[in-house]
C-alpha cells in the first residue's frame, strides 16, 4: 500500500512500520532495503494508478457498531464450534461444527492476521507496476483480472493434496486432522503462499529455486534448485496418478473432464478477441457449458459409442495426460491455462459450498473417534506411521504445501495486475483450499468405518475381493465395526460401480462420502449414483488443473536453472527453449506416472508417503527463503511470522524423513522394507507380507530403493538450504538488512481493485478510469 523505507528510515519497534504515506503526484518510490530511490513520473493524462494510502487506512480503521457486532458473533460461533469438537466428547459429533469452526477461523484470520502480514512484512504499493504489466508479452506475462487469476491460482494449487491427504489421515481420527488443517493453514500454509507470491512478483516472477540462488548464494541456491526440480517431478507425477485412478474405466468422467478443454479454449478466445474484459459474461457462458458437459456425460456413459470412445484403461489414460501436459504447458497462458483453471474453480468452489450447505441441512452424526486406534500405532492399514510426525506429512496441501510455493513463484506472479491483490490470491486462495480439505475430511468420516478401510487398504491386503476385504477389515479389531459382504456390494450398487474394494487414492472415498451426504439432502438413494460420478468428475477436474499448471511451472523452473549456464533459456519468448524444458520435465514426471500406474501394489499407496514428505520439505525450503528475504529487508521484530512455521515444518519433515530412512519397522522404513523383501526373494519365497506374487515382491524392492534414495537426497538438500538461509538471516540481522534483489521499480499505468468486493474509494477511482476515453486508455494484452 505504501512505499518502503531504507534501513536508516525504518521505524523502531512500536512505531508504525507499514510504510503508509500519501500517494503524491510524482509517484516517488523508495525501493527498500538498499535505500535506492527511483522517481517515477505519473502519466498526467491518466487518473492515479492506486488509491491514496491514507484513504485506504481510514477505510480499514472505520468500525461501526454493526461491524463490531458481526465480528463478535463470528468469534463466538467459532469458539463454540471448537469447544464442541475438541472438548465435548460423546459417542458422536455433529458435522456442522466442522463447518462453523473452519469458516469462523478463516474469516478472522483473513481479516486480521493477513492484514498484519500486509502491514508489517509485504507492504504492497499499487503505484509500482507488476511484472504482468512491465513484462507483458501476451504469452506468459499479462495482466489478468483478479477474479480470473484467483480461479487460476486456486485451481492450480488445489490438486490432489486437499482431497487425498485428509481422507488417508482419517484413519487416525477426526480431531488431529481438523486442528492441523485449520490452524496450520492460518499460521503456515497461507503465510507461505502469500509471501512467496509477493516476493516472486517483486522479482519479475522468478522461480523459488532462482530466488534461493539470488538470496542464499551458490551452495544454498544450487541445493534449492535441484531439490525444487526433483520434488516438482514427484509432485506432478502423483497428481497425475490420482487423476488416472479417478478416471480410469469411467466413461462419464473422461468425457466431462475432456470437454472442459474445448470450453476453456472458447473462453480464452472470447476474452481475448470476441469480448475483451467481459469476465462476468464469459463466466456465465462457461458455467452453463460446464453443467451441460456434466449432464451429457451421463448420457454418453450410457451409450455404446460413448463407451467405445471414452472408456479408457489406466495406461492409455496416463499417456493421454502426458501428452496433454506438454501441450497445455507450451500454449499461451491466456488460451487454455487461465480460462480452464477459472472455469474449474466454478466447479470446485461451487461443489464444496454445496457440500457445506448439505452438511448444515442434513447434520450428519460422525461416529469416528476423535483419536482412533491407529493414532499411536505404526501399522495403520491406510497410512503406516504414528500421528507424529506422519499426520503432518499425510495432510499436506490443506494446511501447508511446498507445491503452492512453486505455483506462487511460477504462473501467478507473472499474471497479477496489482500488488495489493497478492493478499487475496495468496492468503485467501490458500484458505479456500483448506476448506476443501476440511470438507474432504468430513466426507471421509461420514461413511461407515468398515467401508472406509475396505476402500483405502491396498489390493494386496484385501485381495481385491469382497470376501478378502471383509476378512481383512474385521481382523483389524476396530471398535463397533463389523463389515459384511452385503454392505460392500450394496454400496457399490448404490454408486453405480462394479466394486469399491481397494479404490485407493482418496478420490473414490471422498466421492462416496459426498454422495452419502448429498442424497440425504437432495434426491434420496436413487441419486447416489449421480452424486458419486459428479464427485468423481469434480475431483478429476480439480486435480488435472494442477497437473497442467504444475508442468508449466516446472518448465519455468528448469529454464531459470539452465539460464545460469545458458542465459538464452531465461528468455521467456524463446520458443525452442520453452519446448525443450517442457519436454524434459514432462518426460520425467511421465516416467514416474507410468511406473505408478503399473505398480502391482497400487501406486498411490506406494508413492503418497514420499509425496507428503517431499512436499513438506519443499515448504520448509520456501519458508527458509522467505525468512532470508525478510531479514534482508531489515524487518526484525516480525520475523517470527515465518520462523514459527519454518521451525515446525523443518522438525516434522526432517523427523519423518529419518523415520522413513532409518526405522527398523518394515511398514514404516523404506530400507527396512527393502531389506525384508530382498531377503525373502533371495530365500526363494514367492509371496511375502502383502505381496502375493514374485512380481509384487520385486516391485516392492524396486520402489523402496527409489523411495529410500530420493528421501536421502531430499532431506539432505533441504537441510543445506535451511542452514544457508539461517546463515544469510543472521548476517542480514547483524547488518540491519542486506542487498536488494527486487527488480527496479516501474511506474504503473493501469488500475484494478484489490479484492472481490470494491471499497467506496476503489469504486470512485474506477469511475475516474472509466471516464477516460478508450483511445487514451493504456493498451492491455491481458484479460
mmCIF file of C-alpha atoms in Angstrom, residues 33-334:
data_model
loop_
_atom_site.group_PDB
_atom_site.id
_atom_site.type_symbol
_atom_site.label_atom_id
_atom_site.label_comp_id
_atom_site.label_asym_id
_atom_site.label_seq_id
_atom_site.Cartn_x
_atom_site.Cartn_y
_atom_site.Cartn_z
ATOM 1 C CA UNK A 33 16.066 -2.123 1.847
ATOM 2 C CA UNK A 34 19.031 -0.892 -0.140
ATOM 3 C CA UNK A 35 17.750 2.641 0.072
ATOM 4 C CA UNK A 36 17.882 3.242 -3.652
ATOM 5 C CA UNK A 37 15.189 5.618 -4.850
ATOM 6 C CA UNK A 38 13.598 5.989 -8.239
ATOM 7 C CA UNK A 39 11.409 8.954 -9.034
ATOM 8 C CA UNK A 40 8.745 7.771 -11.445
ATOM 9 C CA UNK A 41 6.591 10.292 -13.163
ATOM 10 C CA UNK A 42 2.875 9.566 -13.331
ATOM 11 C CA UNK A 43 1.037 9.990 -16.616
ATOM 12 C CA UNK A 44 -0.632 13.379 -16.326
ATOM 13 C CA UNK A 45 -3.384 12.307 -18.737
ATOM 14 C CA UNK A 46 -4.456 9.355 -16.596
ATOM 15 C CA UNK A 47 -6.009 9.025 -13.120
ATOM 16 C CA UNK A 48 -3.779 7.670 -10.300
ATOM 17 C CA UNK A 49 -2.781 4.002 -10.523
ATOM 18 C CA UNK A 50 -3.569 3.488 -6.825
ATOM 19 C CA UNK A 51 -5.990 4.665 -4.163
ATOM 20 C CA UNK A 52 -4.378 7.090 -1.748
ATOM 21 C CA UNK A 53 -2.845 5.153 1.156
ATOM 22 C CA UNK A 54 -4.334 7.432 3.828
ATOM 23 C CA UNK A 55 -7.809 6.841 2.399
ATOM 24 C CA UNK A 56 -7.270 3.087 2.445
ATOM 25 C CA UNK A 57 -6.061 3.245 6.040
ATOM 26 C CA UNK A 58 -9.088 5.275 7.068
ATOM 27 C CA UNK A 59 -11.442 2.754 5.447
ATOM 28 C CA UNK A 60 -9.685 -0.093 7.170
ATOM 29 C CA UNK A 61 -9.858 1.504 10.605
ATOM 30 C CA UNK A 62 -13.503 2.540 10.367
ATOM 31 C CA UNK A 63 -15.507 0.482 12.883
ATOM 32 C CA UNK A 64 -19.269 0.773 13.252
ATOM 33 C CA UNK A 65 -21.457 -0.897 15.921
ATOM 34 C CA UNK A 66 -22.829 -3.284 13.271
ATOM 35 C CA UNK A 67 -19.329 -4.220 12.155
ATOM 36 C CA UNK A 68 -18.203 -4.857 15.729
ATOM 37 C CA UNK A 69 -21.292 -6.981 16.417
ATOM 38 C CA UNK A 70 -20.650 -9.044 13.282
ATOM 39 C CA UNK A 71 -17.083 -9.932 14.247
ATOM 40 C CA UNK A 72 -18.068 -10.685 17.845
ATOM 41 C CA UNK A 73 -20.741 -13.072 16.536
ATOM 42 C CA UNK A 74 -18.231 -14.787 14.214
ATOM 43 C CA UNK A 75 -15.760 -15.197 17.086
ATOM 44 C CA UNK A 76 -18.401 -16.624 19.428
ATOM 45 C CA UNK A 77 -19.688 -19.082 16.821
ATOM 46 C CA UNK A 78 -16.172 -20.258 16.086
ATOM 47 C CA UNK A 79 -15.382 -20.637 19.776
ATOM 48 C CA UNK A 80 -18.483 -22.730 20.438
ATOM 49 C CA UNK A 81 -17.714 -24.929 17.420
ATOM 50 C CA UNK A 82 -14.167 -25.617 18.587
ATOM 51 C CA UNK A 83 -15.409 -26.471 22.078
ATOM 52 C CA UNK A 84 -17.875 -28.970 20.615
ATOM 53 C CA UNK A 85 -15.168 -30.616 18.510
ATOM 54 C CA UNK A 86 -12.324 -30.683 20.991
ATOM 55 C CA UNK A 87 -13.873 -30.866 24.459
ATOM 56 C CA UNK A 88 -17.441 -32.193 24.335
ATOM 57 C CA UNK A 89 -16.838 -35.918 23.833
ATOM 58 C CA UNK A 90 -19.934 -38.003 23.226
ATOM 59 C CA UNK A 91 -20.398 -41.131 21.133
ATOM 60 C CA UNK A 92 -20.933 -38.932 18.075
ATOM 61 C CA UNK A 93 -20.197 -35.386 16.959
ATOM 62 C CA UNK A 94 -22.340 -33.384 14.558
ATOM 63 C CA UNK A 95 -20.635 -32.474 11.296
ATOM 64 C CA UNK A 96 -21.935 -28.899 11.317
ATOM 65 C CA UNK A 97 -19.336 -27.965 13.951
ATOM 66 C CA UNK A 98 -16.550 -28.685 11.453
ATOM 67 C CA UNK A 99 -18.055 -26.157 9.047
ATOM 68 C CA UNK A 100 -18.604 -23.449 11.664
ATOM 69 C CA UNK A 101 -15.182 -23.855 13.294
ATOM 70 C CA UNK A 102 -13.363 -23.689 9.964
ATOM 71 C CA UNK A 103 -15.283 -20.793 8.393
ATOM 72 C CA UNK A 104 -15.142 -18.615 11.518
ATOM 73 C CA UNK A 105 -11.407 -19.196 11.874
ATOM 74 C CA UNK A 106 -10.768 -18.401 8.201
ATOM 75 C CA UNK A 107 -12.739 -15.160 8.326
ATOM 76 C CA UNK A 108 -10.908 -13.924 11.416
ATOM 77 C CA UNK A 109 -7.517 -14.953 10.047
ATOM 78 C CA UNK A 110 -8.052 -13.229 6.696
ATOM 79 C CA UNK A 111 -9.458 -10.038 8.199
ATOM 80 C CA UNK A 112 -6.844 -9.607 10.923
ATOM 81 C CA UNK A 113 -3.764 -11.827 10.558
ATOM 82 C CA UNK A 114 -3.289 -11.403 6.822
ATOM 83 C CA UNK A 115 -3.698 -7.623 7.303
ATOM 84 C CA UNK A 116 -0.978 -7.794 9.931
ATOM 85 C CA UNK A 117 1.345 -9.512 7.443
ATOM 86 C CA UNK A 118 0.448 -6.999 4.747
ATOM 87 C CA UNK A 119 1.154 -4.070 7.048
ATOM 88 C CA UNK A 120 4.433 -5.239 8.518
ATOM 89 C CA UNK A 121 6.039 -7.638 6.025
ATOM 90 C CA UNK A 122 4.889 -7.171 2.422
ATOM 91 C CA UNK A 123 3.788 -3.507 2.318
ATOM 92 C CA UNK A 124 2.401 -3.620 -1.243
ATOM 93 C CA UNK A 125 2.404 -0.482 -3.367
ATOM 94 C CA UNK A 126 -0.052 -0.294 -6.256
ATOM 95 C CA UNK A 127 1.873 2.590 -7.782
ATOM 96 C CA UNK A 128 4.504 0.063 -8.825
ATOM 97 C CA UNK A 129 3.889 -1.907 -11.989
ATOM 98 C CA UNK A 130 3.869 -5.690 -11.597
ATOM 99 C CA UNK A 131 5.785 -7.979 -13.983
ATOM 100 C CA UNK A 132 2.486 -8.692 -15.734
ATOM 101 C CA UNK A 133 2.443 -5.037 -16.771
ATOM 102 C CA UNK A 134 6.074 -4.165 -17.464
ATOM 103 C CA UNK A 135 6.982 -7.547 -18.996
ATOM 104 C CA UNK A 136 3.680 -8.153 -20.795
ATOM 105 C CA UNK A 137 4.186 -10.423 -23.826
ATOM 106 C CA UNK A 138 0.740 -11.987 -24.271
ATOM 107 C CA UNK A 139 2.152 -15.437 -23.585
ATOM 108 C CA UNK A 140 3.423 -15.927 -20.021
ATOM 109 C CA UNK A 141 3.300 -12.333 -18.727
ATOM 110 C CA UNK A 142 -0.003 -10.496 -18.920
ATOM 111 C CA UNK A 143 -2.253 -8.540 -16.517
ATOM 112 C CA UNK A 144 -5.153 -10.825 -15.668
ATOM 113 C CA UNK A 145 -8.398 -9.863 -13.981
ATOM 114 C CA UNK A 146 -8.150 -10.690 -10.267
ATOM 115 C CA UNK A 147 -11.265 -12.891 -10.418
ATOM 116 C CA UNK A 148 -9.885 -14.944 -13.283
ATOM 117 C CA UNK A 149 -6.467 -15.110 -11.619
ATOM 118 C CA UNK A 150 -7.943 -16.182 -8.289
ATOM 119 C CA UNK A 151 -9.623 -19.003 -10.158
ATOM 120 C CA UNK A 152 -6.408 -19.965 -11.931
ATOM 121 C CA UNK A 153 -4.309 -19.828 -8.754
ATOM 122 C CA UNK A 154 -6.798 -21.726 -6.621
ATOM 123 C CA UNK A 155 -7.290 -24.355 -9.307
ATOM 124 C CA UNK A 156 -3.540 -24.752 -9.727
ATOM 125 C CA UNK A 157 -2.704 -25.144 -6.033
ATOM 126 C CA UNK A 158 -5.768 -27.199 -5.083
ATOM 127 C CA UNK A 159 -4.724 -30.507 -6.604
ATOM 128 C CA UNK A 160 -4.726 -33.954 -5.045
ATOM 129 C CA UNK A 161 -3.458 -32.900 -1.633
ATOM 130 C CA UNK A 162 -6.593 -31.387 -0.054
ATOM 131 C CA UNK A 163 -8.641 -34.318 -1.338
ATOM 132 C CA UNK A 164 -6.325 -37.274 -0.761
ATOM 133 C CA UNK A 165 -4.397 -36.329 2.380
ATOM 134 C CA UNK A 166 -7.352 -35.743 4.740
ATOM 135 C CA UNK A 167 -9.054 -38.920 3.503
ATOM 136 C CA UNK A 168 -5.975 -41.049 4.194
ATOM 137 C CA UNK A 169 -5.313 -39.379 7.551
ATOM 138 C CA UNK A 170 -8.901 -40.022 8.679
ATOM 139 C CA UNK A 171 -7.697 -43.401 9.953
ATOM 140 C CA UNK A 172 -6.138 -41.512 12.923
ATOM 141 C CA UNK A 173 -9.437 -39.904 13.991
ATOM 142 C CA UNK A 174 -11.101 -36.597 13.214
ATOM 143 C CA UNK A 175 -9.543 -34.159 15.710
ATOM 144 C CA UNK A 176 -5.803 -34.208 14.833
ATOM 145 C CA UNK A 177 -6.504 -33.648 11.149
ATOM 146 C CA UNK A 178 -9.039 -30.896 11.829
ATOM 147 C CA UNK A 179 -6.672 -28.938 14.064
ATOM 148 C CA UNK A 180 -3.751 -29.256 11.654
ATOM 149 C CA UNK A 181 -5.815 -28.279 8.611
ATOM 150 C CA UNK A 182 -7.349 -25.160 10.171
ATOM 151 C CA UNK A 183 -4.607 -23.904 12.487
ATOM 152 C CA UNK A 184 -1.850 -24.979 10.114
ATOM 153 C CA UNK A 185 -3.232 -23.004 7.187
ATOM 154 C CA UNK A 186 -3.643 -19.817 9.212
ATOM 155 C CA UNK A 187 -0.126 -19.794 10.658
ATOM 156 C CA UNK A 188 1.825 -21.673 7.987
ATOM 157 C CA UNK A 189 0.257 -22.529 4.640
ATOM 158 C CA UNK A 190 -1.415 -19.226 3.811
ATOM 159 C CA UNK A 191 1.577 -17.284 5.142
ATOM 160 C CA UNK A 192 3.930 -19.179 2.842
ATOM 161 C CA UNK A 193 1.706 -18.770 -0.225
ATOM 162 C CA UNK A 194 1.224 -15.044 0.318
ATOM 163 C CA UNK A 195 4.879 -14.239 0.981
ATOM 164 C CA UNK A 196 6.288 -16.335 -1.858
ATOM 165 C CA UNK A 197 3.806 -14.809 -4.307
ATOM 166 C CA UNK A 198 4.656 -11.275 -3.238
ATOM 167 C CA UNK A 199 8.424 -11.758 -3.215
ATOM 168 C CA UNK A 200 8.397 -13.509 -6.592
ATOM 169 C CA UNK A 201 6.247 -10.748 -8.076
ATOM 170 C CA UNK A 202 8.725 -8.128 -6.830
ATOM 171 C CA UNK A 203 11.476 -10.104 -8.596
ATOM 172 C CA UNK A 204 9.953 -10.335 -12.038
ATOM 173 C CA UNK A 205 8.162 -13.641 -11.364
ATOM 174 C CA UNK A 206 11.341 -15.586 -10.601
ATOM 175 C CA UNK A 207 11.021 -19.233 -9.567
ATOM 176 C CA UNK A 208 11.571 -20.314 -5.970
ATOM 177 C CA UNK A 209 14.841 -22.018 -6.886
ATOM 178 C CA UNK A 210 16.185 -18.920 -8.601
ATOM 179 C CA UNK A 211 15.165 -16.719 -5.666
ATOM 180 C CA UNK A 212 17.062 -19.096 -3.397
ATOM 181 C CA UNK A 213 20.083 -18.806 -5.686
ATOM 182 C CA UNK A 214 19.888 -14.998 -5.528
ATOM 183 C CA UNK A 215 19.351 -14.808 -1.760
ATOM 184 C CA UNK A 216 21.338 -17.733 -0.320
ATOM 185 C CA UNK A 217 24.401 -17.894 -2.513
ATOM 186 C CA UNK A 218 25.773 -20.625 -4.748
ATOM 187 C CA UNK A 219 25.677 -23.627 -2.375
ATOM 188 C CA UNK A 220 22.245 -23.000 -0.875
ATOM 189 C CA UNK A 221 20.891 -21.826 -4.216
ATOM 190 C CA UNK A 222 22.025 -24.869 -6.188
ATOM 191 C CA UNK A 223 20.707 -27.190 -3.460
ATOM 192 C CA UNK A 224 17.349 -25.412 -3.613
ATOM 193 C CA UNK A 225 17.184 -25.531 -7.405
ATOM 194 C CA UNK A 226 17.955 -29.261 -7.525
ATOM 195 C CA UNK A 227 15.528 -30.010 -4.687
ATOM 196 C CA UNK A 228 12.679 -27.985 -6.181
ATOM 197 C CA UNK A 229 13.117 -29.533 -9.625
ATOM 198 C CA UNK A 230 13.210 -33.134 -8.408
ATOM 199 C CA UNK A 231 10.412 -32.659 -5.886
ATOM 200 C CA UNK A 232 8.291 -30.971 -8.551
ATOM 201 C CA UNK A 233 8.646 -34.047 -10.763
ATOM 202 C CA UNK A 234 7.411 -36.286 -7.925
ATOM 203 C CA UNK A 235 4.504 -33.983 -7.085
ATOM 204 C CA UNK A 236 3.192 -33.653 -10.649
ATOM 205 C CA UNK A 237 3.502 -37.422 -11.156
ATOM 206 C CA UNK A 238 1.407 -38.075 -8.024
ATOM 207 C CA UNK A 239 -1.198 -35.523 -9.102
ATOM 208 C CA UNK A 240 -1.484 -37.206 -12.489
ATOM 209 C CA UNK A 241 -1.676 -40.636 -10.846
ATOM 210 C CA UNK A 242 -4.662 -39.583 -8.750
ATOM 211 C CA UNK A 243 -6.406 -38.370 -11.918
ATOM 212 C CA UNK A 244 -5.762 -41.708 -13.613
ATOM 213 C CA UNK A 245 -7.111 -43.629 -10.605
ATOM 214 C CA UNK A 246 -10.226 -41.448 -10.523
ATOM 215 C CA UNK A 247 -10.990 -41.508 -14.269
ATOM 216 C CA UNK A 248 -9.772 -44.977 -15.215
ATOM 217 C CA UNK A 249 -12.607 -47.080 -16.687
ATOM 218 C CA UNK A 250 -15.026 -44.142 -16.187
ATOM 219 C CA UNK A 251 -16.675 -43.044 -19.438
ATOM 220 C CA UNK A 252 -18.704 -40.342 -17.739
ATOM 221 C CA UNK A 253 -15.683 -38.817 -16.034
ATOM 222 C CA UNK A 254 -13.395 -38.913 -19.077
ATOM 223 C CA UNK A 255 -15.986 -37.255 -21.319
ATOM 224 C CA UNK A 256 -16.935 -34.498 -18.871
ATOM 225 C CA UNK A 257 -13.366 -33.631 -17.932
ATOM 226 C CA UNK A 258 -12.280 -33.791 -21.577
ATOM 227 C CA UNK A 259 -14.987 -31.323 -22.560
ATOM 228 C CA UNK A 260 -13.536 -28.695 -20.245
ATOM 229 C CA UNK A 261 -10.618 -28.321 -22.669
ATOM 230 C CA UNK A 262 -12.613 -27.017 -25.700
ATOM 231 C CA UNK A 263 -14.793 -24.962 -23.350
ATOM 232 C CA UNK A 264 -11.686 -23.295 -21.902
ATOM 233 C CA UNK A 265 -10.250 -22.666 -25.375
ATOM 234 C CA UNK A 266 -13.503 -20.955 -26.345
ATOM 235 C CA UNK A 267 -13.414 -18.827 -23.169
ATOM 236 C CA UNK A 268 -9.815 -17.798 -23.882
ATOM 237 C CA UNK A 269 -10.628 -16.686 -27.438
ATOM 238 C CA UNK A 270 -13.830 -14.995 -26.235
ATOM 239 C CA UNK A 271 -11.995 -12.882 -23.631
ATOM 240 C CA UNK A 272 -9.076 -12.001 -25.873
ATOM 241 C CA UNK A 273 -10.736 -11.324 -29.225
ATOM 242 C CA UNK A 274 -14.537 -11.514 -29.174
ATOM 243 C CA UNK A 275 -15.495 -9.631 -25.999
ATOM 244 C CA UNK A 276 -12.332 -8.418 -24.173
ATOM 245 C CA UNK A 277 -12.837 -7.675 -20.488
ATOM 246 C CA UNK A 278 -16.306 -9.264 -20.289
ATOM 247 C CA UNK A 279 -15.400 -11.535 -17.389
ATOM 248 C CA UNK A 280 -18.891 -11.850 -15.904
ATOM 249 C CA UNK A 281 -20.377 -12.566 -19.318
ATOM 250 C CA UNK A 282 -17.924 -15.325 -20.201
ATOM 251 C CA UNK A 283 -18.225 -16.722 -16.665
ATOM 252 C CA UNK A 284 -21.930 -17.344 -17.144
ATOM 253 C CA UNK A 285 -21.373 -18.916 -20.567
ATOM 254 C CA UNK A 286 -18.584 -21.128 -19.246
ATOM 255 C CA UNK A 287 -20.625 -22.235 -16.245
ATOM 256 C CA UNK A 288 -23.612 -23.208 -18.401
ATOM 257 C CA UNK A 289 -21.371 -25.167 -20.795
ATOM 258 C CA UNK A 290 -19.704 -26.910 -17.855
ATOM 259 C CA UNK A 291 -23.026 -28.043 -16.408
ATOM 260 C CA UNK A 292 -24.071 -29.308 -19.848
ATOM 261 C CA UNK A 293 -20.812 -31.283 -20.068
ATOM 262 C CA UNK A 294 -21.534 -32.901 -16.704
ATOM 263 C CA UNK A 295 -25.131 -33.791 -17.578
ATOM 264 C CA UNK A 296 -24.179 -35.019 -21.066
ATOM 265 C CA UNK A 297 -21.508 -37.215 -19.517
ATOM 266 C CA UNK A 298 -24.197 -39.432 -18.030
ATOM 267 C CA UNK A 299 -25.861 -39.902 -21.429
ATOM 268 C CA UNK A 300 -22.527 -40.586 -23.118
ATOM 269 C CA UNK A 301 -21.612 -43.094 -20.432
ATOM 270 C CA UNK A 302 -24.831 -44.995 -21.083
ATOM 271 C CA UNK A 303 -24.251 -45.205 -24.853
ATOM 272 C CA UNK A 304 -22.298 -47.806 -26.820
ATOM 273 C CA UNK A 305 -20.391 -45.233 -28.862
ATOM 274 C CA UNK A 306 -19.535 -43.303 -25.723
ATOM 275 C CA UNK A 307 -18.042 -46.353 -24.060
ATOM 276 C CA UNK A 308 -16.142 -47.206 -27.221
ATOM 277 C CA UNK A 309 -14.519 -43.753 -27.315
ATOM 278 C CA UNK A 310 -14.157 -42.715 -23.681
ATOM 279 C CA UNK A 311 -13.905 -45.947 -21.673
ATOM 280 C CA UNK A 312 -10.113 -45.933 -21.240
ATOM 281 C CA UNK A 313 -7.804 -48.182 -19.277
ATOM 282 C CA UNK A 314 -5.351 -46.560 -16.872
ATOM 283 C CA UNK A 315 -2.239 -46.920 -19.047
ATOM 284 C CA UNK A 316 -3.941 -45.304 -22.062
ATOM 285 C CA UNK A 317 -5.294 -42.539 -19.865
ATOM 286 C CA UNK A 318 -1.822 -41.955 -18.409
ATOM 287 C CA UNK A 319 -0.326 -41.447 -21.878
ATOM 288 C CA UNK A 320 -3.129 -39.036 -22.800
ATOM 289 C CA UNK A 321 -2.451 -36.971 -19.667
ATOM 290 C CA UNK A 322 1.273 -36.894 -20.500
ATOM 291 C CA UNK A 323 0.521 -35.559 -23.997
ATOM 292 C CA UNK A 324 -1.990 -33.071 -22.614
ATOM 293 C CA UNK A 325 0.547 -31.852 -20.028
ATOM 294 C CA UNK A 326 3.042 -30.978 -22.752
ATOM 295 C CA UNK A 327 0.519 -29.167 -24.955
ATOM 296 C CA UNK A 328 -1.002 -27.203 -22.051
ATOM 297 C CA UNK A 329 2.430 -26.051 -20.893
ATOM 298 C CA UNK A 330 3.527 -24.620 -24.253
ATOM 299 C CA UNK A 331 0.285 -22.924 -25.315
ATOM 300 C CA UNK A 332 -0.118 -19.222 -24.439
ATOM 301 C CA UNK A 333 -1.432 -18.907 -20.886
ATOM 302 C CA UNK A 334 -4.488 -16.891 -21.995
#
